Amino acid sequence: MTKIKAGLKRLQFFWLAVLLLTVKTYILYKVAFTIPSENMLQEFLLLINPLSSAVLLLGIALLFKNRTRNIMVVVLAFIGTLVLYFNLLFYRFYADFLTWPVLMQTNNVQDLSGSVFELTNGWDALLFVDIALLVTLVVRHKVPVVPRLKREPAMIFSLAVLIFLGNLTLAQVERPQLLTRSFDRELLVKNIGMFNFHLYDAVLQSQSRAQRVLADSSDIVEVKNYTRANHKEPDEDMFGVAEGKNVFMISLESIQSFVIENDVYGEEVTPFLNELKDDSYYFENFYHQTEQGKTSDSEFLVNTSMFGRDSGAVFFTHAGNEYNATPEILGENGYHSSVMHANNSSFWNRDVMYDSLGYDEFYDVDSYEVTEENSVGWGLKDREFFEQSIPLLQEQPQPFYTTFITLTNHFPFELDEEDRMIEEYDSNSGTLNRFFPTVRYMDYAVEEFFNDIKEAGLYEDSIFVLYGDHYGISENHNRAMSQYLGKDEITPFDTTQLQRVPLFIHIPGHEGEIMDTVGGQIDLKPTIMNLLGLSTKNDIQFGSDLFSPERESYAVLRNGNFITEDHVFANNTCYEKETGEEAEIEACEELSPKAASDLEYSDQILYGDLLRFFEAENEGLAETDDENES
Ligand code: GP9
Ligand code: MN
């Protein structure tokens, strides 16, 4: 105890600086970044999360001797304050926190430097008051000059690590999978602190950068040959049927196919979608292929026809890559593209990633009027969201390609009493029980949206693609799920089959059909492009047109499990699809190499950022085509 006291006294100037930086960061969180907290634990995390990094940063000063050490404390505190200040300026402009890639993208910084004066505020000087105090103390020789102890820096750095681990443990209690899923910058800053967030971001970025640096243009040739060999020609009758039409991409949050044509105590869960089935192409064997990136992974899959990552979220780790995504290609073909989603633009790093995917516009939470009354759970209720989207749609140039991301049917599936149209289910899982009424509500919201679209005169000239983004009920609820499905247990076969999400392609004037081809989100890009009359023959893609007569029934999930016409390969076991019984492994072996190659080649493109070499290649191709013609 006395030792600790002596240590505190010896390093009193250092600890004073640590305290000031910590308190200042906390005040800034609350006043400038207005980070809300929902409970005491969150508030406590906000308060302590700057501590470990302050100790680490200012601890560097302890490597120096005598007076230099005190001067270094001041210099490092100043640097820390500058980091806070740059974030603050950036936040005033973008309502987001700085990341390394953003800092490297010069146009972003130029945007900012142009208006830097407008972003500053007289009160900002307060940020530097403590620095002035520290300087005064040093200049006036009020700070004792203490000799350097050999083991001191190491002890202080260990202390920083210990504090950080304590912080992280608490943060994981508050937000499980915080670092692996890395879903939102605000959440990260909230839980581990701004400085630690910058360190974390640096590690993440350097990992992906290393692979990018090692890649060169020859790497793309093999992948290109592979995907071109797997190309499937479109159905002649379907190619171009929706040429020039608007495209509504409607992402249905957390819905799974098992709710379609199903009921809870006699009440239909999705009456509208069940009806929509009758005059749409409905794909009953369509799988989501997402992992930890959840909704963002699904957005990536449907727009790029590439796989997301097996861990983490590609929207975060590879937002700076070159892509050849649907919004960009459609943009080159006279389309206006946008996303409508009433959430923060920084969630899933969408603000950055949407630029890379080539979207023209992102209508985020600021485009909507969100109040306590019209919100539930994660935010704006779906009905309100769709309603408020209509005027936004009307102001867009046509034809448009617009993605709508619903939100109400999101875990933990909260709903206001007035919006509950069917009863909850009764099982040991509150999650599954609540799931049905929120799905029912989403179904209602989509129905009303269709009515509004018709009223706004936007129906006839459009096509509608409605798809489930990912599962809503995880394996943690298997017991309740087996009760609902009337099964003894949920096997790996069942779990794989539960990854089916509904896909409707609704084309006004078409009768539609129940389609049994096995497919996944990765197939949507070529499917949509071909409907619009645009060939994807030369594109690098891992999916194929769902209407193509040449396509084989097949989907590989991100975890390597795959599904064919007759079999399901899950957890290294081959199952008969019809019965769910185990089959001879040979029955699945034929497609194993393809499943592995699809994932591997897609990863190569992603990690090597290989599509940056693609455009040049394509131009070369166009030239040779021309030459052949002349
Ligand atoms: C958040 C919404 C939900 O903006 O898309 O994300 P999820 O948690 O489902 O990935
Ligand atoms: Mn989702």
XYZ file of C-alpha atoms and ligand atoms in Angstrom:
641
model
C 0.000 0.000 0.000
C 2.745 2.385 1.009
C 4.536 1.439 -2.203
C 1.495 2.405 -4.254
C 1.230 5.646 -2.351
C 4.877 6.380 -2.946
C 4.429 5.513 -6.641
C 1.475 7.867 -6.935
C 3.386 10.621 -5.209
C 6.533 10.102 -7.236
C 4.594 10.273 -10.480
C 2.045 12.853 -9.374
C 2.538 15.005 -12.460
C 2.042 12.001 -14.735
C -1.104 10.944 -12.883
C -2.475 14.472 -12.942
C -2.082 14.507 -16.736
C -3.725 11.064 -17.006
C -6.650 12.235 -14.908
C -7.106 15.417 -16.929
C -7.019 13.581 -20.264
C -9.467 10.961 -19.014
C -11.954 13.442 -17.609
C -11.650 15.642 -20.680
C -12.390 12.713 -22.980
C -15.419 11.762 -20.899
C -16.773 15.320 -20.950
C -16.267 15.420 -24.692
C -18.116 12.121 -25.130
C -21.077 13.588 -23.325
C -21.074 17.183 -24.525
C -19.660 17.124 -28.045
C -20.262 13.585 -29.295
C -23.482 13.278 -27.271
C -22.948 9.554 -26.804
C -26.012 8.270 -24.993
C -25.952 5.519 -22.402
C -28.854 3.316 -21.513
C -27.723 2.056 -18.145
C -25.213 2.570 -15.340
C -22.768 0.042 -16.743
C -22.641 1.881 -20.062
C -22.094 5.180 -18.278
C -19.342 3.636 -16.183
C -17.686 2.246 -19.316
C -17.736 5.688 -20.888
C -16.027 7.119 -17.853
C -13.267 4.548 -17.537
C -12.598 3.703 -21.165
C -10.205 6.620 -21.792
C -8.096 5.565 -18.811
C -6.081 2.666 -20.234
C -5.086 4.594 -23.337
C -4.236 7.713 -21.334
C -1.903 5.616 -19.152
C -0.392 3.991 -22.233
C 0.079 7.204 -24.191
C 1.451 9.317 -21.351
C 3.432 6.319 -20.096
C 5.750 6.837 -23.064
C 7.047 9.912 -21.215
C 8.392 7.667 -18.460
C 10.972 6.347 -20.897
C 12.634 9.763 -20.646
C 14.789 11.181 -17.890
C 14.606 14.184 -15.601
C 13.023 17.350 -16.934
C 12.539 15.904 -20.435
C 10.167 13.432 -18.884
C 7.867 16.208 -17.625
C 8.061 18.012 -20.919
C 7.141 14.758 -22.697
C 4.097 14.342 -20.442
C 2.886 17.720 -21.693
C 3.730 16.975 -25.331
C 1.924 13.624 -25.231
C -1.110 15.107 -23.482
C -1.155 17.705 -26.248
C -1.002 14.997 -28.927
C -3.834 13.140 -27.188
C -5.877 16.324 -27.152
C -5.196 16.871 -30.856
C -6.532 13.384 -31.617
C -9.672 14.279 -29.701
C -9.935 17.584 -31.492
C -9.529 16.119 -34.995
C -12.225 13.622 -34.170
C -14.416 16.425 -32.958
C -13.991 18.427 -36.178
C -14.627 15.332 -38.239
C -17.675 14.529 -36.158
C -19.139 17.985 -36.702
C -18.913 17.382 -40.418
C -19.751 13.702 -40.788
C -21.367 12.756 -37.444
C -18.862 9.912 -37.346
C -15.459 9.033 -35.898
C -12.237 9.154 -37.854
C -10.809 5.942 -39.267
C -7.440 5.341 -40.852
C -8.765 4.656 -44.354
C -10.792 7.846 -44.221
C -7.704 9.744 -43.177
C -5.811 8.225 -46.112
C -8.534 9.059 -48.611
C -7.330 12.492 -49.476
C -10.609 13.760 -50.884
C -12.276 13.238 -47.528
C -9.629 15.257 -45.782
C -9.784 17.916 -48.465
C -13.517 18.216 -47.940
C -12.797 18.768 -44.328
C -9.890 21.182 -44.646
C -11.929 23.394 -46.943
C -14.467 24.002 -44.269
C -12.286 23.656 -41.236
C -12.892 27.220 -40.108
C -16.610 26.756 -40.177
C -16.217 23.680 -38.059
C -14.264 25.333 -35.296
C -15.914 27.035 -32.397
C -14.638 29.525 -29.818
C -15.415 27.103 -27.032
C -12.963 24.618 -28.510
C -10.183 26.512 -26.736
C -11.461 24.948 -23.512
C -10.055 21.656 -24.746
C -6.575 23.045 -24.283
C -7.035 24.629 -20.858
C -5.545 21.656 -19.044
C -2.579 21.655 -21.408
C -1.974 25.303 -20.504
C -2.111 24.322 -16.856
C 0.436 21.521 -17.367
C 2.743 23.866 -19.289
C 2.539 26.473 -16.533
C 3.405 23.888 -13.896
C 6.478 22.764 -15.809
C 7.645 26.258 -16.722
C 7.275 27.497 -13.152
C 9.259 24.519 -11.870
C 6.303 23.385 -9.767
C 6.834 19.788 -10.870
C 9.413 17.672 -9.045
C 12.099 16.237 -11.285
C 12.315 12.561 -10.328
C 15.023 10.131 -11.427
C 14.080 7.326 -13.783
C 13.453 3.916 -12.240
C 14.384 1.003 -14.470
C 11.238 -1.057 -14.232
C 8.790 1.822 -14.019
C 7.782 2.136 -17.689
C 7.189 -1.618 -17.970
C 5.017 -1.545 -14.876
C 3.001 1.374 -16.141
C 2.498 -0.268 -19.550
C 1.392 -3.499 -17.842
C -1.010 -1.481 -15.775
C -2.448 0.043 -18.966
C -2.956 -3.448 -20.410
C -4.616 -4.622 -17.194
C -7.007 -1.682 -17.159
C -7.771 -2.322 -20.803
C -8.524 -6.003 -20.195
C -10.826 -5.076 -17.316
C -12.540 -2.537 -19.553
C -12.861 -5.077 -22.350
C -14.365 -7.716 -20.073
C -17.029 -5.296 -18.901
C -17.627 -4.194 -22.488
C -18.095 -7.805 -23.611
C -20.721 -8.235 -20.912
C -22.489 -5.201 -22.294
C -21.940 -6.131 -25.964
C -20.973 -9.732 -26.719
C -18.747 -10.196 -29.797
C -17.892 -6.515 -29.762
C -14.494 -6.813 -31.412
C -15.175 -9.717 -33.747
C -18.345 -8.246 -35.185
C -17.215 -4.627 -35.012
C -20.591 -3.378 -36.085
C -20.619 0.267 -35.224
C -17.976 2.838 -34.536
C -20.085 4.613 -31.962
C -20.529 1.339 -30.090
C -16.812 0.665 -30.202
C -15.925 4.125 -28.985
C -18.574 3.807 -26.346
C -17.203 0.533 -25.077
C -13.442 0.598 -25.500
C -12.792 4.313 -25.913
C -11.701 6.557 -28.730
C -7.944 5.989 -28.513
C -8.282 2.223 -28.244
C -10.679 2.336 -31.158
C -7.990 4.015 -33.290
C -5.491 1.309 -32.293
C -8.009 -1.434 -33.054
C -8.815 0.156 -36.387
C -5.099 0.364 -37.194
C -4.627 -3.366 -36.555
C -7.670 -4.210 -38.654
C -6.540 -2.040 -41.530
C -2.914 -3.150 -41.503
C -3.998 -6.782 -41.695
C -5.980 -6.209 -44.840
C -3.397 -3.842 -46.287
C -0.597 -6.410 -46.102
C -2.459 -8.842 -48.346
C -3.361 -6.077 -50.708
C 0.248 -4.987 -51.117
C 1.388 -8.499 -51.954
C -1.220 -8.942 -54.706
C -0.566 -8.029 -58.321
C -2.488 -7.899 -61.570
C -1.610 -11.452 -62.598
C -3.514 -12.805 -59.584
C -6.811 -11.928 -61.139
C -6.312 -14.068 -64.234
C -6.899 -17.419 -62.513
C -9.985 -16.173 -60.698
C -11.361 -14.683 -63.863
C -10.897 -17.923 -65.743
C -12.638 -19.767 -62.940
C -15.702 -17.536 -62.761
C -16.009 -17.268 -66.530
C -15.893 -21.044 -66.866
C -18.779 -21.182 -64.422
C -20.848 -18.576 -66.217
C -24.422 -19.568 -67.022
C -26.309 -18.087 -69.936
C -29.601 -16.393 -69.008
C -33.041 -17.663 -69.898
C -33.904 -16.125 -73.257
C -37.457 -15.355 -72.228
C -36.466 -13.637 -69.007
C -33.482 -11.668 -70.271
C -34.424 -8.003 -70.444
C -38.045 -8.404 -69.294
C -37.549 -5.527 -66.843
C -35.371 -3.347 -69.024
C -35.470 0.269 -67.876
C -37.762 -0.458 -64.915
C -37.239 0.780 -61.375
C -35.899 -1.830 -58.996
C -37.160 -2.036 -55.420
C -34.767 -4.117 -53.340
C -36.558 -4.767 -50.075
C -34.463 -6.298 -47.314
C -36.718 -8.119 -44.859
C -35.051 -8.084 -41.465
C -34.394 -11.461 -39.797
C -37.141 -13.348 -41.633
C -36.715 -17.060 -42.335
C -38.631 -19.184 -44.812
C -40.237 -21.325 -42.145
C -42.728 -18.548 -41.323
C -44.109 -18.450 -44.877
C -47.456 -20.240 -45.128
C -47.193 -20.969 -41.427
C -49.274 -19.946 -38.442
C -49.296 -19.394 -34.700
C -52.359 -20.861 -33.034
C -54.244 -20.735 -36.317
C -53.298 -17.184 -37.238
C -51.207 -16.645 -40.386
C -47.801 -15.112 -39.730
C -47.318 -13.592 -43.193
C -50.720 -13.215 -44.879
C -49.494 -10.606 -47.345
C -46.333 -12.446 -48.360
C -48.362 -15.635 -48.756
C -50.572 -13.796 -51.209
C -47.620 -12.197 -52.967
C -46.328 -15.713 -53.622
C -49.227 -16.306 -55.994
C -48.189 -13.674 -58.495
C -44.425 -13.627 -57.981
C -41.470 -15.843 -58.636
C -41.053 -17.303 -55.193
C -37.831 -19.175 -54.419
C -38.408 -21.730 -51.738
C -34.828 -23.003 -51.605
C -33.047 -19.694 -51.271
C -30.377 -19.378 -48.576
C -28.787 -16.441 -46.811
C -24.993 -16.653 -46.906
C -24.105 -14.149 -44.232
C -21.893 -14.424 -41.180
C -21.044 -11.907 -38.480
C -21.629 -8.942 -40.764
C -25.349 -9.808 -40.754
C -27.424 -7.251 -42.700
C -24.284 -5.661 -44.118
C -23.047 -9.048 -45.370
C -26.351 -9.573 -47.154
C -26.071 -6.155 -48.781
C -22.576 -7.074 -49.907
C -23.613 -10.459 -51.289
C -26.599 -9.224 -53.273
C -24.737 -6.272 -54.772
C -21.369 -7.829 -55.589
C -22.046 -11.545 -56.035
C -19.063 -12.152 -53.758
C -18.866 -13.621 -50.266
C -18.366 -11.526 -47.166
C -15.754 -12.554 -44.614
C -15.891 -15.647 -42.439
C -15.442 -13.382 -39.407
C -15.862 -9.668 -38.883
C -17.653 -7.525 -41.412
C -16.384 -6.831 -44.897
C -18.188 -3.476 -44.713
C -15.584 -2.472 -42.134
C -12.455 -4.244 -43.237
C -12.617 -3.743 -47.006
C -14.620 -0.613 -47.538
C -11.762 0.918 -49.506
C -11.643 -1.856 -52.105
C -12.571 -1.512 -55.721
C -15.839 -3.300 -56.517
C -17.943 -3.850 -59.565
C -21.261 -3.716 -57.750
C -24.780 -3.502 -59.123
C -25.361 0.173 -58.143
C -22.183 1.214 -59.935
C -22.928 -0.776 -63.086
C -26.521 0.437 -63.166
C -25.231 3.972 -62.684
C -23.286 3.569 -65.915
C -26.513 2.436 -67.556
C -28.677 5.421 -66.730
C -29.937 4.364 -63.316
C -30.039 6.361 -60.105
C -29.208 4.231 -57.076
C -29.941 4.752 -53.416
C -30.440 3.155 -50.035
C -33.198 4.070 -47.622
C -32.645 3.034 -44.043
C -33.601 4.966 -40.913
C -30.459 4.256 -38.916
C -27.150 6.100 -38.329
C -25.086 6.263 -41.467
C -22.041 4.981 -39.597
C -23.748 1.759 -38.616
C -21.953 -1.066 -40.411
C -19.721 1.665 -41.884
C -22.409 2.111 -44.504
C -21.561 5.756 -45.184
C -18.128 4.712 -46.434
C -19.016 1.388 -48.031
C -21.950 2.716 -50.043
C -19.565 5.006 -51.904
C -17.413 2.025 -52.802
C -20.451 0.105 -54.031
C -21.380 3.058 -56.204
C -24.636 4.153 -54.584
C -25.610 7.696 -55.529
C -27.494 8.463 -52.336
C -28.010 7.212 -48.801
C -31.179 8.371 -47.080
C -30.212 7.622 -43.487
C -31.867 8.493 -40.179
C -31.523 12.223 -40.925
C -33.895 11.913 -43.884
C -36.644 10.593 -41.633
C -38.657 12.063 -38.845
C -38.011 9.775 -35.957
C -39.778 10.356 -32.665
C -40.351 8.366 -29.538
C -43.926 7.646 -30.657
C -43.095 6.320 -34.102
C -40.172 4.171 -32.941
C -39.781 0.826 -31.304
C -36.746 -1.358 -30.540
C -33.992 -0.366 -32.942
C -35.714 2.738 -34.254
C -38.317 3.945 -36.713
C -41.155 1.462 -37.150
C -41.287 -0.194 -40.563
C -44.713 1.211 -41.410
C -43.517 4.774 -40.730
C -40.276 4.083 -42.537
C -42.020 2.993 -45.719
C -44.550 5.795 -45.522
C -41.869 8.444 -45.176
C -39.866 6.813 -47.980
C -42.540 7.536 -50.608
C -41.824 11.285 -50.985
C -38.105 10.516 -51.062
C -38.754 8.034 -53.841
C -40.793 10.549 -55.758
C -38.012 13.068 -55.794
C -35.553 10.555 -57.276
C -34.803 10.459 -60.983
C -36.107 7.327 -62.717
C -35.260 4.584 -63.355
C -33.942 3.937 -59.884
C -32.410 1.019 -58.057
C -33.318 1.535 -54.414
C -32.620 -0.674 -51.433
C -34.983 -0.470 -48.457
C -33.731 -1.907 -45.191
C -36.450 -2.749 -42.705
C -35.726 -2.765 -38.982
C -38.681 -3.618 -36.746
C -38.284 -7.379 -36.974
C -34.886 -7.202 -35.312
C -33.776 -9.002 -32.192
C -35.017 -8.630 -29.419
C -38.278 -8.344 -31.405
C -39.971 -5.591 -29.466
C -43.376 -4.346 -30.509
C -45.917 -1.857 -29.198
C -49.186 -3.362 -28.064
C -51.127 -1.456 -30.743
C -48.990 -3.084 -33.482
C -49.475 -6.644 -32.297
C -51.735 -8.429 -34.765
C -51.171 -11.993 -33.681
C -50.451 -13.640 -30.363
C -47.003 -14.490 -29.173
C -45.984 -18.123 -29.329
C -45.660 -19.998 -26.073
C -42.329 -21.760 -25.538
C -39.262 -21.508 -23.328
C -37.770 -18.925 -25.697
C -39.093 -15.395 -25.309
C -37.139 -14.542 -28.446
C -38.964 -17.060 -30.628
C -42.276 -16.189 -28.960
C -41.925 -12.488 -29.793
C -40.542 -13.171 -33.267
C -43.926 -14.095 -34.773
C -45.802 -10.883 -33.928
C -42.931 -8.738 -35.227
C -42.763 -10.749 -38.461
C -46.523 -10.276 -38.741
C -46.032 -6.530 -38.284
C -43.343 -6.403 -40.972
C -45.686 -8.285 -43.331
C -48.336 -5.622 -42.691
C -45.833 -2.795 -43.252
C -44.779 -4.290 -46.592
C -48.419 -4.706 -47.642
C -49.115 -1.052 -46.913
C -45.965 -0.101 -48.787
C -47.225 -1.869 -51.893
C -50.483 0.068 -51.579
C -48.607 3.360 -51.240
C -46.414 2.530 -54.229
C -49.490 1.848 -56.354
C -51.101 5.068 -55.178
C -47.953 7.014 -56.010
C -48.077 5.569 -59.536
C -44.746 3.836 -59.137
C -45.956 0.236 -59.361
C -46.315 -0.485 -63.069
C -42.852 0.594 -64.097
C -41.034 -1.284 -61.383
C -39.920 -4.713 -60.286
C -39.721 -5.835 -56.677
C -37.116 -8.043 -55.101
C -37.912 -8.968 -51.509
C -35.400 -11.071 -49.636
C -34.588 -12.133 -46.082
C -31.283 -10.717 -44.898
C -30.248 -13.477 -42.449
C -31.651 -15.762 -39.782
C -33.571 -14.242 -36.884
C -33.636 -17.229 -34.565
C -30.244 -18.641 -33.665
C -29.368 -22.156 -32.593
C -29.646 -21.045 -28.973
C -33.387 -21.462 -29.387
C -33.337 -24.967 -30.808
C -35.550 -26.433 -28.139
C -38.314 -23.898 -28.723
C -37.802 -24.218 -32.471
C -38.214 -27.989 -32.392
C -41.421 -27.486 -30.414
C -42.757 -25.048 -33.019
C -41.763 -27.225 -35.967
C -43.030 -30.378 -34.265
C -39.645 -32.126 -34.419
C -37.869 -34.212 -31.793
C -34.674 -32.249 -32.177
C -32.915 -29.802 -34.459
C -30.043 -31.582 -36.222
C -27.224 -29.893 -38.205
C -29.314 -30.791 -41.257
C -32.286 -28.855 -39.858
C -30.078 -25.934 -38.864
C -28.819 -25.677 -42.431
C -32.323 -25.905 -43.836
C -33.386 -23.180 -41.410
C -30.959 -20.841 -43.170
C -33.486 -20.570 -45.972
C -34.870 -17.069 -46.278
C -37.708 -16.044 -48.566
C -37.009 -14.518 -51.965
C -39.786 -12.974 -54.029
C -39.200 -11.496 -57.439
C -42.386 -9.685 -58.282
C -42.749 -8.374 -61.816
C -46.076 -6.632 -62.505
C -47.793 -8.402 -65.369
C -46.038 -11.711 -64.708
C -47.940 -14.595 -63.216
C -44.903 -15.857 -61.409
C -44.083 -19.377 -60.328
C -42.851 -21.379 -57.373
C -39.175 -21.931 -58.116
C -37.423 -24.842 -56.494
C -33.909 -24.157 -57.706
C -31.406 -24.022 -54.841
C -29.715 -20.646 -54.658
C -28.459 -17.930 -52.394
C -28.006 -14.208 -51.995
C -24.876 -14.383 -54.115
C -27.084 -15.176 -57.143
C -29.100 -11.981 -56.987
C -26.730 -9.686 -58.836
C -26.588 -11.720 -62.071
C -30.316 -12.480 -61.778
C -31.294 -8.826 -61.544
C -28.833 -7.655 -64.166
C -30.165 -10.155 -66.674
C -33.774 -9.185 -65.941
C -32.743 -5.609 -66.746
C -31.181 -6.786 -69.981
C -27.559 -6.357 -68.945
C -25.169 -9.212 -69.542
C -22.833 -10.277 -66.754
C -20.815 -12.590 -68.937
C -17.588 -10.707 -68.379
C -18.143 -9.958 -64.706
C -16.290 -11.668 -61.929
C -19.032 -13.180 -59.820
C -19.652 -16.283 -57.771
C -23.385 -16.585 -58.259
C -25.447 -17.301 -61.336
C -28.800 -16.192 -62.719
C -31.563 -17.979 -60.804
C -33.664 -18.194 -63.992
C -30.896 -19.646 -66.141
C -31.840 -23.032 -67.585
C -28.148 -23.952 -67.414
C -27.729 -23.351 -63.700
C -27.208 -26.144 -61.247
C -29.219 -26.163 -58.074
C -26.632 -25.213 -55.514
C -25.725 -22.845 -52.699
C -22.655 -22.723 -50.481
C -22.918 -21.035 -47.124
C -20.123 -18.932 -45.708
C -19.249 -21.657 -43.173
C -18.552 -24.132 -45.989
C -21.799 -26.096 -45.649
C -23.543 -26.495 -48.972
C -26.842 -27.563 -50.428
C -27.563 -29.264 -53.740
C -30.672 -30.538 -55.443
C -30.788 -33.711 -53.340
C -28.286 -33.285 -50.538
C -27.247 -31.086 -47.679
C -23.633 -31.072 -46.551
C -23.414 -29.819 -42.970
C -20.712 -30.194 -40.322
C -18.791 -32.710 -42.457
C -21.820 -34.947 -42.847
C -23.835 -35.566 -45.974
C -27.616 -35.711 -45.580
C -30.459 -36.778 -47.853
C -32.475 -33.652 -48.433
C -35.767 -35.391 -48.675
C -35.565 -37.185 -45.330
C -32.780 -35.522 -43.366
C -31.193 -38.974 -42.940
C -27.423 -39.342 -43.177
C -26.221 -40.266 -46.659
C -22.970 -41.748 -47.956
C -20.335 -39.020 -47.948
C -19.650 -39.743 -51.656
C -23.026 -38.283 -52.506
C -21.761 -34.854 -51.428
C -18.186 -35.216 -52.585
C -18.778 -34.204 -56.150
C -19.546 -30.611 -55.261
C -17.137 -30.214 -52.337
C -14.266 -28.862 -54.449
C -16.521 -26.292 -56.105
C -17.864 -25.108 -52.755
C -14.321 -24.716 -51.433
C -13.097 -22.968 -54.604
C -15.987 -20.508 -54.629
C -15.147 -19.366 -51.129
C -11.412 -19.366 -51.717
C -11.431 -17.403 -54.957
C -13.906 -14.919 -53.568
C -11.613 -14.377 -50.562
C -8.646 -13.902 -52.873
C -10.448 -11.096 -54.672
C -11.443 -9.489 -51.423
C -8.159 -9.690 -49.546
C -6.044 -8.789 -52.557
C -8.448 -6.054 -53.670
C -8.068 -7.681 -57.065
C -10.955 -5.922 -58.776
C -8.756 -2.842 -58.949
C -6.985 -4.710 -61.774
C -10.246 -5.747 -63.366
C -11.298 -2.593 -65.135
C -8.045 -2.356 -67.023
C -8.451 -5.989 -68.023
C -11.972 -5.364 -69.197
C -10.962 -2.376 -71.245
C -8.385 -4.609 -72.899
C -11.148 -7.054 -73.630
C -13.380 -4.407 -75.168
C -10.524 -3.312 -77.412
C -9.933 -6.825 -78.702
C -13.661 -7.250 -79.326
C -13.652 -4.068 -81.383
C -10.629 -5.215 -83.298
C -12.305 -8.483 -84.105
C -15.337 -6.712 -85.426
C -13.467 -4.322 -87.679
C -28.984 -1.868 -38.622
C -29.774 -2.949 -39.249
C -29.668 -4.221 -38.467
O -28.851 -0.736 -39.372
O -29.441 -3.107 -40.569
O -28.432 -4.789 -38.554
P -28.167 -6.301 -38.153
O -27.894 -6.339 -36.686
O -29.368 -7.094 -38.516
O -26.981 -6.686 -38.962
Mn -30.476 -7.650 -40.211
